[in-house]
Short mmCIF file of C-alpha atoms and ligand atoms in Angstrom, two decimals:
data_model
loop_
_atom_site.label_atom_id
_atom_site.label_comp_id
_atom_site.label_asym_id
_atom_site.label_seq_id
_atom_site.Cartn_x
_atom_site.Cartn_y
_atom_site.Cartn_z
CA MET R 229 4.70 1.74 -31.93
CA SER R 230 5.67 2.77 -28.41
CA GLN R 231 9.04 1.77 -27.03
CA TYR R 232 7.22 0.64 -23.88
CA LYS R 233 5.38 -2.58 -23.20
CA ASP R 234 2.43 -0.58 -21.87
CA THR R 235 1.71 2.27 -19.47
CA VAL R 236 0.67 1.87 -15.84
CA LEU R 237 -0.95 4.53 -13.68
CA VAL R 238 0.52 4.30 -10.19
CA SER R 239 -1.64 6.04 -7.58
CA GLY R 240 0.22 6.70 -4.36
CA GLY R 241 3.34 6.32 -6.46
CA ALA R 242 5.43 8.53 -4.15
CA GLY R 243 4.82 6.15 -1.25
CA TYR R 244 6.95 3.33 0.08
CA ILE R 245 5.65 0.46 -2.04
CA GLY R 246 4.61 2.76 -4.90
CA THR R 247 8.11 4.09 -5.57
CA HIS R 248 9.70 0.64 -5.52
CA THR R 249 7.00 -0.72 -7.82
CA ALA R 250 7.38 2.18 -10.25
CA VAL R 251 11.12 1.39 -10.46
CA ALA R 252 10.43 -2.31 -11.06
CA LEU R 253 7.84 -1.53 -13.75
CA VAL R 254 10.25 0.75 -15.61
CA GLU R 255 13.01 -1.86 -15.32
CA ALA R 256 10.59 -4.40 -16.82
CA GLY R 257 9.89 -2.19 -19.85
CA TYR R 258 6.72 -0.39 -18.77
CA ASP R 259 6.14 3.33 -18.74
CA VAL R 260 4.53 4.80 -15.64
CA VAL R 261 2.34 7.76 -14.78
CA VAL R 262 2.74 8.54 -11.11
CA ILE R 263 0.17 10.43 -9.05
CA ASP R 264 0.30 11.32 -5.37
CA ASN R 265 -0.98 14.10 -3.13
CA PHE R 266 2.00 13.86 -0.74
CA SER R 267 -0.36 13.37 2.21
CA ASN R 268 2.05 10.77 3.59
CA SER R 269 5.05 11.07 1.26
CA GLU R 270 7.56 13.61 -0.02
CA PRO R 271 8.53 15.00 -3.45
CA SER R 272 12.05 13.72 -2.71
CA ALA R 273 10.69 10.17 -3.16
CA VAL R 274 9.83 10.94 -6.78
CA GLU R 275 13.30 12.45 -7.23
CA GLY R 276 14.83 9.27 -5.77
CA LEU R 277 12.85 7.09 -8.14
CA GLU R 278 13.88 9.25 -11.11
CA LYS R 279 17.53 9.02 -10.06
CA ILE R 280 17.34 5.24 -9.96
CA ILE R 281 15.76 4.87 -13.38
CA GLY R 282 17.86 7.66 -14.86
CA ARG R 283 15.02 9.66 -16.35
CA LYS R 284 12.01 11.79 -15.48
CA VAL R 285 8.62 10.18 -15.00
CA ALA R 286 5.23 11.66 -15.76
CA PHE R 287 4.22 12.88 -12.31
CA GLU R 288 1.10 14.77 -11.24
CA GLU R 289 0.25 16.00 -7.78
CA VAL R 290 -3.36 14.88 -7.58
CA ASP R 291 -5.69 13.86 -4.78
CA THR R 292 -7.43 10.69 -5.94
CA CYS R 293 -10.46 11.74 -3.88
CA ASP R 294 -10.90 14.67 -6.29
CA LEU R 295 -12.84 13.05 -9.13
CA GLU R 296 -12.49 15.95 -11.56
CA ALA R 297 -8.76 16.31 -10.99
CA LEU R 298 -8.41 12.56 -11.47
CA ARG R 299 -10.48 12.69 -14.65
CA GLY R 300 -7.89 15.11 -16.02
CA VAL R 301 -5.20 12.48 -15.50
CA PHE R 302 -7.27 9.97 -17.48
CA GLU R 303 -7.80 12.55 -20.23
CA ARG R 304 -4.13 13.40 -20.48
CA HIS R 305 -2.65 9.90 -20.31
CA GLU R 306 -3.20 6.59 -22.05
CA PHE R 307 -2.72 3.50 -19.86
CA SER R 308 -4.23 0.04 -19.69
CA THR R 309 -3.62 -0.61 -16.02
CA VAL R 310 -3.84 1.13 -12.69
CA ILE R 311 -2.08 0.05 -9.51
CA HIS R 312 -3.98 1.68 -6.69
CA PHE R 313 -1.71 2.23 -3.69
CA ALA R 314 -3.09 5.58 -2.55
CA ALA R 315 -4.56 5.02 0.92
CA TYR R 316 -4.12 5.76 4.60
CA LYS R 317 -2.57 2.81 6.41
CA ALA R 318 -2.24 3.41 10.13
CA VAL R 319 -4.28 0.73 11.86
CA GLY R 320 -4.40 2.53 15.24
CA GLU R 321 -5.39 5.88 13.78
CA SER R 322 -8.19 4.19 11.86
CA MET R 323 -9.71 3.11 15.19
CA THR R 324 -9.93 6.70 16.45
CA GLU R 325 -10.72 8.30 13.09
CA PRO R 326 -12.79 5.76 11.18
CA LEU R 327 -14.49 8.30 8.93
CA LYS R 328 -11.15 9.64 7.75
CA TYR R 329 -10.26 6.10 6.65
CA TYR R 330 -13.56 5.15 5.05
CA GLN R 331 -13.78 8.52 3.32
CA ASN R 332 -10.25 8.59 1.94
CA ASN R 333 -9.61 4.93 1.19
CA LEU R 334 -12.99 4.18 -0.34
CA VAL R 335 -13.77 7.44 -2.16
CA SER R 336 -10.36 7.48 -3.87
CA TYR R 337 -10.80 3.86 -4.88
CA MET R 338 -14.34 4.36 -6.20
CA ASN R 339 -13.11 7.31 -8.23
CA ILE R 340 -10.39 5.18 -9.79
CA LEU R 341 -12.85 2.38 -10.59
CA GLN R 342 -15.43 4.79 -11.94
CA LEU R 343 -12.92 6.35 -14.32
CA MET R 344 -11.44 3.02 -15.39
CA LYS R 345 -14.94 2.04 -16.45
CA GLU R 346 -15.76 5.38 -18.05
CA PHE R 347 -12.51 5.50 -20.05
CA LYS R 348 -12.64 1.77 -20.85
CA ARG R 349 -9.28 1.05 -19.23
CA PRO R 350 -9.33 -2.65 -18.39
CA ASN R 351 -6.95 -3.58 -15.56
CA VAL R 352 -7.07 -2.77 -11.85
CA LEU R 353 -4.44 -4.00 -9.42
CA PHE R 354 -5.39 -3.41 -5.80
CA SER R 355 -3.09 -3.24 -2.76
CA SER R 356 -4.70 -5.56 -0.28
CA SER R 357 -3.27 -6.90 2.93
CA ALA R 358 -2.80 -10.07 4.95
CA THR R 359 -4.79 -8.20 7.58
CA VAL R 360 -7.92 -9.58 5.84
CA TYR R 361 -7.09 -13.03 7.30
CA GLY R 362 -7.19 -11.80 10.90
CA ASP R 363 -6.39 -14.51 13.42
CA ALA R 364 -6.52 -17.49 11.04
CA GLU R 365 -7.18 -20.95 12.44
CA VAL R 366 -4.91 -22.79 10.00
CA LEU R 367 -1.45 -21.58 9.02
CA PRO R 368 0.02 -20.79 6.56
CA VAL R 369 -2.93 -18.98 5.01
CA THR R 370 -3.92 -19.67 1.41
CA GLU R 371 -6.08 -17.40 -0.71
CA GLU R 372 -8.95 -19.75 0.15
CA THR R 373 -8.54 -19.25 3.89
CA PRO R 374 -11.74 -17.54 5.03
CA ARG R 375 -11.35 -13.86 5.83
CA GLN R 376 -12.10 -12.96 9.43
CA PRO R 377 -14.25 -9.96 10.33
CA ALA R 378 -11.97 -6.93 10.21
CA THR R 379 -10.74 -5.69 13.57
CA SER R 380 -10.03 -2.13 12.41
CA PRO R 381 -11.61 0.33 9.97
CA TYR R 382 -8.31 0.19 8.04
CA GLY R 383 -8.65 -3.58 7.66
CA ASN R 384 -12.30 -3.19 6.79
CA THR R 385 -11.47 -0.80 3.93
CA LYS R 386 -9.22 -3.54 2.49
CA GLN R 387 -11.97 -6.15 2.71
CA ILE R 388 -14.61 -3.83 1.27
CA ALA R 389 -12.30 -2.79 -1.56
CA GLU R 390 -11.60 -6.44 -2.45
CA ASP R 391 -15.35 -7.08 -2.62
CA ILE R 392 -16.01 -3.99 -4.72
CA LEU R 393 -13.37 -5.09 -7.22
CA ARG R 394 -14.81 -8.62 -7.36
CA ASP R 395 -18.28 -7.23 -8.04
CA CYS R 396 -17.07 -4.83 -10.74
CA CYS R 397 -15.16 -7.60 -12.51
CA ARG R 398 -18.26 -9.78 -12.35
CA ALA R 399 -20.57 -7.07 -13.67
CA TYR R 400 -18.58 -5.14 -16.25
CA GLU R 401 -17.32 -6.55 -19.49
CA GLY R 402 -13.69 -5.77 -20.23
CA PHE R 403 -12.95 -5.12 -16.55
CA PHE R 404 -10.25 -7.19 -14.83
CA GLY R 405 -8.91 -7.12 -11.28
CA ILE R 406 -6.13 -8.56 -9.18
CA ALA R 407 -5.84 -8.07 -5.42
CA LEU R 408 -2.39 -8.67 -3.97
CA ARG R 409 -2.46 -9.45 -0.27
CA TYR R 410 0.81 -8.17 1.12
CA PHE R 411 2.27 -9.65 4.25
CA ASN R 412 4.80 -7.41 6.09
CA PRO R 413 6.77 -5.33 3.59
CA ILE R 414 10.23 -4.27 4.75
CA GLY R 415 13.57 -3.21 3.24
CA ALA R 416 14.53 -0.49 0.82
CA HIS R 417 16.17 -0.02 -2.55
CA PRO R 418 19.91 -0.93 -2.38
CA SER R 419 20.75 2.57 -3.65
CA ALA R 420 19.14 3.97 -0.47
CA LEU R 421 17.50 6.58 -2.69
CA ILE R 422 14.00 5.38 -1.78
CA GLY R 423 12.61 3.65 1.29
CA GLU R 424 9.97 3.87 3.97
CA LEU R 425 9.52 7.35 5.43
CA PRO R 426 7.07 7.18 8.32
CA ARG R 427 5.98 10.46 9.87
CA GLY R 428 6.13 10.73 13.65
CA VAL R 429 6.48 7.66 15.86
CA PRO R 430 6.49 4.56 13.64
CA ASN R 431 3.74 1.97 14.12
CA ASN R 432 5.55 -0.81 12.29
CA LEU R 433 8.39 -2.90 13.62
CA ILE R 434 11.23 -2.26 11.16
CA PRO R 435 11.02 1.56 11.08
CA PHE R 436 11.02 1.44 14.88
CA VAL R 437 14.04 -0.88 14.82
CA THR R 438 16.05 1.30 12.43
CA GLN R 439 15.11 4.52 14.26
CA THR R 440 16.20 2.95 17.55
CA ALA R 441 19.45 1.81 15.95
CA ALA R 442 19.94 5.39 14.71
CA GLY R 443 19.38 6.74 18.22
CA VAL R 444 16.16 8.56 17.30
CA ARG R 445 14.23 6.30 19.71
CA GLU R 446 15.65 5.22 23.02
CA CYS R 447 14.49 1.64 23.18
CA LEU R 448 12.44 -0.77 21.10
CA SER R 449 9.44 -2.28 22.87
CA VAL R 450 8.68 -5.89 22.01
CA PHE R 451 4.92 -6.26 22.32
CA GLY R 452 4.43 -9.48 24.26
CA ASN R 453 6.52 -12.63 24.74
CA ASP R 454 3.74 -14.83 26.08
CA TYR R 455 2.16 -15.88 22.78
CA ASP R 456 1.79 -19.53 21.87
CA THR R 457 4.77 -19.40 19.49
CA PRO R 458 8.28 -20.93 19.73
CA ASP R 459 9.87 -17.94 21.53
CA GLY R 460 6.64 -16.36 22.74
CA THR R 461 6.79 -13.37 20.35
CA CYS R 462 4.55 -12.93 17.31
CA LEU R 463 5.32 -14.57 13.98
CA ARG R 464 5.08 -12.60 10.74
CA ASP R 465 6.05 -13.02 7.10
CA TYR R 466 8.47 -10.20 6.26
CA ILE R 467 8.63 -9.62 2.52
CA ASP R 468 11.33 -7.49 0.90
CA VAL R 469 9.82 -4.49 -0.87
CA LEU R 470 11.90 -5.29 -4.01
CA ASP R 471 10.36 -8.76 -4.17
CA LEU R 472 6.95 -7.23 -3.51
CA ALA R 473 7.51 -4.75 -6.35
CA LYS R 474 8.36 -7.63 -8.69
CA ALA R 475 5.12 -9.37 -7.74
CA HIS R 476 3.29 -6.29 -9.02
CA VAL R 477 5.16 -6.50 -12.31
CA ALA R 478 4.23 -10.18 -12.61
CA ALA R 479 0.58 -9.33 -11.91
CA VAL R 480 0.60 -6.49 -14.45
CA ASP R 481 2.17 -8.84 -17.03
CA ARG R 482 -0.58 -11.35 -16.36
CA MET R 483 -3.25 -8.74 -17.01
CA VAL R 484 -1.61 -7.09 -20.00
CA ASP R 485 -0.76 -10.44 -21.62
CA HIS R 486 -4.33 -11.71 -21.08
CA LYS R 487 -3.17 -14.63 -18.97
CA MET R 488 -5.77 -14.33 -16.22
CA LYS R 489 -7.83 -17.42 -15.51
CA GLU R 490 -10.64 -15.51 -13.81
CA LYS R 491 -11.72 -11.91 -14.22
CA TYR R 492 -10.86 -11.30 -10.57
CA GLU R 493 -7.93 -13.00 -8.89
CA ILE R 494 -6.26 -12.84 -5.49
CA PHE R 495 -2.66 -13.66 -4.62
CA ASN R 496 -0.74 -13.80 -1.37
CA VAL R 497 2.54 -11.94 -1.56
CA GLY R 498 4.84 -13.16 1.16
CA THR R 499 7.92 -15.34 1.60
CA GLY R 500 6.17 -18.30 3.19
CA THR R 501 8.59 -18.20 6.13
CA PRO R 502 7.48 -17.08 9.59
CA VAL R 503 9.94 -15.00 11.61
CA SER R 504 9.46 -13.96 15.23
CA VAL R 505 9.99 -10.46 16.59
CA LEU R 506 12.98 -11.62 18.66
CA GLU R 507 14.50 -13.45 15.68
CA LEU R 508 14.17 -10.33 13.60
CA ILE R 509 15.92 -8.24 16.25
CA THR R 510 18.77 -10.76 16.52
CA ARG R 511 19.12 -10.97 12.74
CA PHE R 512 19.15 -7.18 12.48
CA MET R 513 21.93 -6.84 15.03
CA LYS R 514 24.03 -9.57 13.37
CA ALA R 515 23.48 -8.29 9.84
CA THR R 516 24.28 -4.67 10.64
CA GLY R 517 26.62 -4.97 13.62
CA VAL R 518 24.53 -2.38 15.43
CA ASP R 519 23.39 -2.89 19.00
CA LEU R 520 19.68 -2.55 19.51
CA PRO R 521 18.33 -1.73 22.97
CA TYR R 522 14.99 -3.48 23.48
CA LYS R 523 12.66 -4.48 26.28
CA ILE R 524 9.70 -6.81 26.54
CA VAL R 525 6.43 -5.03 27.27
CA GLY R 526 2.79 -6.08 27.24
CA ARG R 527 0.90 -7.22 24.16
CA ARG R 528 -0.35 -4.61 21.67
CA ALA R 529 -4.12 -4.66 21.26
CA GLY R 530 -5.25 -6.19 18.00
CA ASP R 531 -2.06 -8.15 17.20
CA VAL R 532 -2.59 -11.70 15.98
CA PRO R 533 -0.10 -14.28 17.34
CA ALA R 534 1.00 -15.55 13.94
CA VAL R 535 0.35 -15.17 10.25
CA TRP R 536 2.38 -16.23 7.24
CA ALA R 537 1.66 -16.95 3.61
CA ASP R 538 1.19 -20.05 1.58
CA THR R 539 2.72 -18.69 -1.62
CA ALA R 540 2.08 -21.68 -3.90
CA LEU R 541 -0.55 -19.90 -5.97
CA ALA R 542 1.59 -16.83 -6.64
CA ASN R 543 4.59 -19.08 -7.37
CA LYS R 544 2.61 -21.07 -9.91
CA GLU R 545 0.34 -18.51 -11.52
CA LEU R 546 2.49 -15.39 -11.37
CA GLY R 547 5.75 -17.25 -11.85
CA TRP R 548 6.97 -15.17 -8.94
CA LYS R 549 8.83 -16.06 -5.78
CA ALA R 550 10.41 -14.02 -3.00
CA GLU R 551 14.17 -14.18 -3.47
CA ARG R 552 15.88 -11.58 -1.35
CA ASP R 553 17.88 -12.75 1.64
CA LEU R 554 16.54 -11.44 4.96
CA ASP R 555 19.97 -10.20 6.06
CA ASP R 556 20.36 -8.16 2.86
CA THR R 557 16.86 -6.80 3.38
CA LEU R 558 17.64 -5.72 6.95
CA ARG R 559 20.92 -4.12 5.85
CA ALA R 560 19.02 -2.24 3.15
CA SER R 561 16.54 -0.92 5.74
CA TRP R 562 19.44 0.21 7.90
CA ASN R 563 21.32 1.85 5.01
CA TRP R 564 18.18 3.76 4.13
CA GLU R 565 17.69 4.94 7.72
CA LYS R 566 21.36 6.00 7.87
CA ARG R 567 20.96 8.02 4.69
CA VAL R 568 17.79 9.71 5.98
CA ARG R 569 19.57 10.60 9.24
CA GLY R 570 22.86 11.56 7.65
CA ILE R 571 24.73 8.79 9.52
CA LYS R 572 27.98 7.59 7.89
C1 WQD C 68 4.94 -6.68 13.40
C2 WQD C 68 5.24 -7.39 14.72
C3 WQD C 68 4.14 -6.43 16.63
C4 WQD C 68 6.29 -2.62 16.59
C5 WQD C 68 0.53 -4.09 10.19
C6 WQD C 68 -0.85 -3.99 9.59
C7 WQD C 68 -0.86 -4.62 8.24
C8 WQD C 68 0.16 -4.00 7.35
C9 WQD C 68 1.51 -3.99 7.98
C10 WQD C 68 0.13 -1.73 6.56
C11 WQD C 68 4.02 -7.55 15.61
C12 WQD C 68 5.64 -6.29 16.76
C13 WQD C 68 5.83 -3.89 16.30
C14 WQD C 68 7.03 -2.42 17.79
C15 WQD C 68 6.83 -4.77 18.27
N1 WQD C 68 -0.34 -2.71 7.03
N2 WQD C 68 6.11 -4.94 17.11
N3 WQD C 68 7.27 -3.51 18.58
O1 WQD C 68 0.95 -5.48 12.90
O2 WQD C 68 1.92 -7.38 11.53
O3 WQD C 68 0.87 -5.45 10.40
O4 WQD C 68 1.46 -3.46 9.31
O5 WQD C 68 0.19 -0.81 6.05
O6 WQD C 68 -2.11 -4.47 7.68
O7 WQD C 68 -1.77 -4.65 10.42
O8 WQD C 68 3.05 -5.15 11.49
O9 WQD C 68 5.22 -4.05 11.82
O10 WQD C 68 3.24 -3.26 13.18
O11 WQD C 68 4.25 -5.48 13.67
O12 WQD C 68 7.09 -5.69 19.02
O13 WQD C 68 7.44 -1.29 18.13
O14 WQD C 68 6.16 -6.57 15.47
O15 WQD C 68 3.57 -6.72 17.86
O16 WQD C 68 4.13 -8.77 16.25
P1 WQD C 68 1.63 -5.95 11.69
P2 WQD C 68 3.96 -4.39 12.54
#
C-alpha cells in the first residue's frame, strides 16, 4: 500500500501554475511526477518546489510533443491522472506564429491523450481559460455561457482542446476529463521560492506591475480608460495562484474518488469579483507601499471590456472557493519579484 493517495503526472510542472499545483497536490497527500522541457521555465522552479515540500520529486526533462519520449514516462511511472499544463500561452505571439501554437499546444495534448488511452490511465485534467468566453453578453459567465469564436490561435487551441477532451470522454470507456477555465491567475507562493517568471517584456498586467515597481520597466501603460465600466478600465477576475492550485486538487479528488457526475465536466476557476485595472494598481500601491508610475494609453487590440466568473458550480461540486485576500496576493507577487531581482 502506497503512502500516497495517488500519483499525478504534471506536464508543464516547472511552469507558473504547474509548480504551485504540484506543491498543493503533495500537501494534499498525492505524489507527483513532473515533466517539463523548460521551453518557458527554469530548472530553479523545480528546485523551489522541492524546497517548499522538503523532498525531491520525480522530474523528467521531456518534450510532450515527442511521443516516444513521453511513452517512456508512461512506462516508467504509474499514475491515474494527468494535469496537462504544458503549452505556449502568449496571445499576441500566437497571432504572428499560429502554426507554432497549433503545433505545440495540440500535438503535445494529443500525445498525452493517446498515451492515457493506450496505458489505460483514466483521468485528464485540462488547463483551459476564460478566454473561451470572449466578449460575453451576460456577466458573470457561467459554464453554460456560450463560447464565442476564438479571437486568437492561442484561444482557439483552448477551445479545440476542450472539444477533443469532450469527444474522447464520450467515446472511450474508462476515460474521464475535467476542464478548468482559469480567469486571471496572479500571486506567488508566500515563501517566494516559486512564482511567475515571464521571459522578456511581460504581456500580462501583474508581471508588468511588479517589474515597474522594481524599476525594470519605466512606466506601466494602462490600456484604455474609455470602456463602458465604472472607471473606464477593463474588469477582470484575478485569482490567486494558491487558490487556483487548490482547485486542481479538488478536481483531482473528484476524479480519483469517482465523484464525477458526467464523464466530462467544466468548471470556472475565479473569485467571482471583478476588479478594474486602476483598482488593481491602487490596491498594489497600498498593499506594498511602493509607488507605481503609470499612464493611460490606447486600448490593446483584442481586450474584452469585462469578464468575471460565476463560481457557483465550482463552489458546489468541487467544494472549492477562492479564499486568499487580494492584498496578500499582491504582496506575494511583489515579494516574488523582489526575490528574483535581489531587492531587499
Ligand atoms: C489584464 C488587464 C489589459 C497589461 C490573458 C489571456 C488569458 C490568460 C491570461 C494566459 C487587461 C490590462 C495589461 C499592461 C494593462 N492567458 N493591461 N497594461 O488579457 O485578461 O488575459 O492572460 O495565459 O487567456 O487572454 O490578462 O494580464 O494581459 O490583462 O493595462 O501592461 O490588464 O488591458 O484589461 P487578459 P492581462
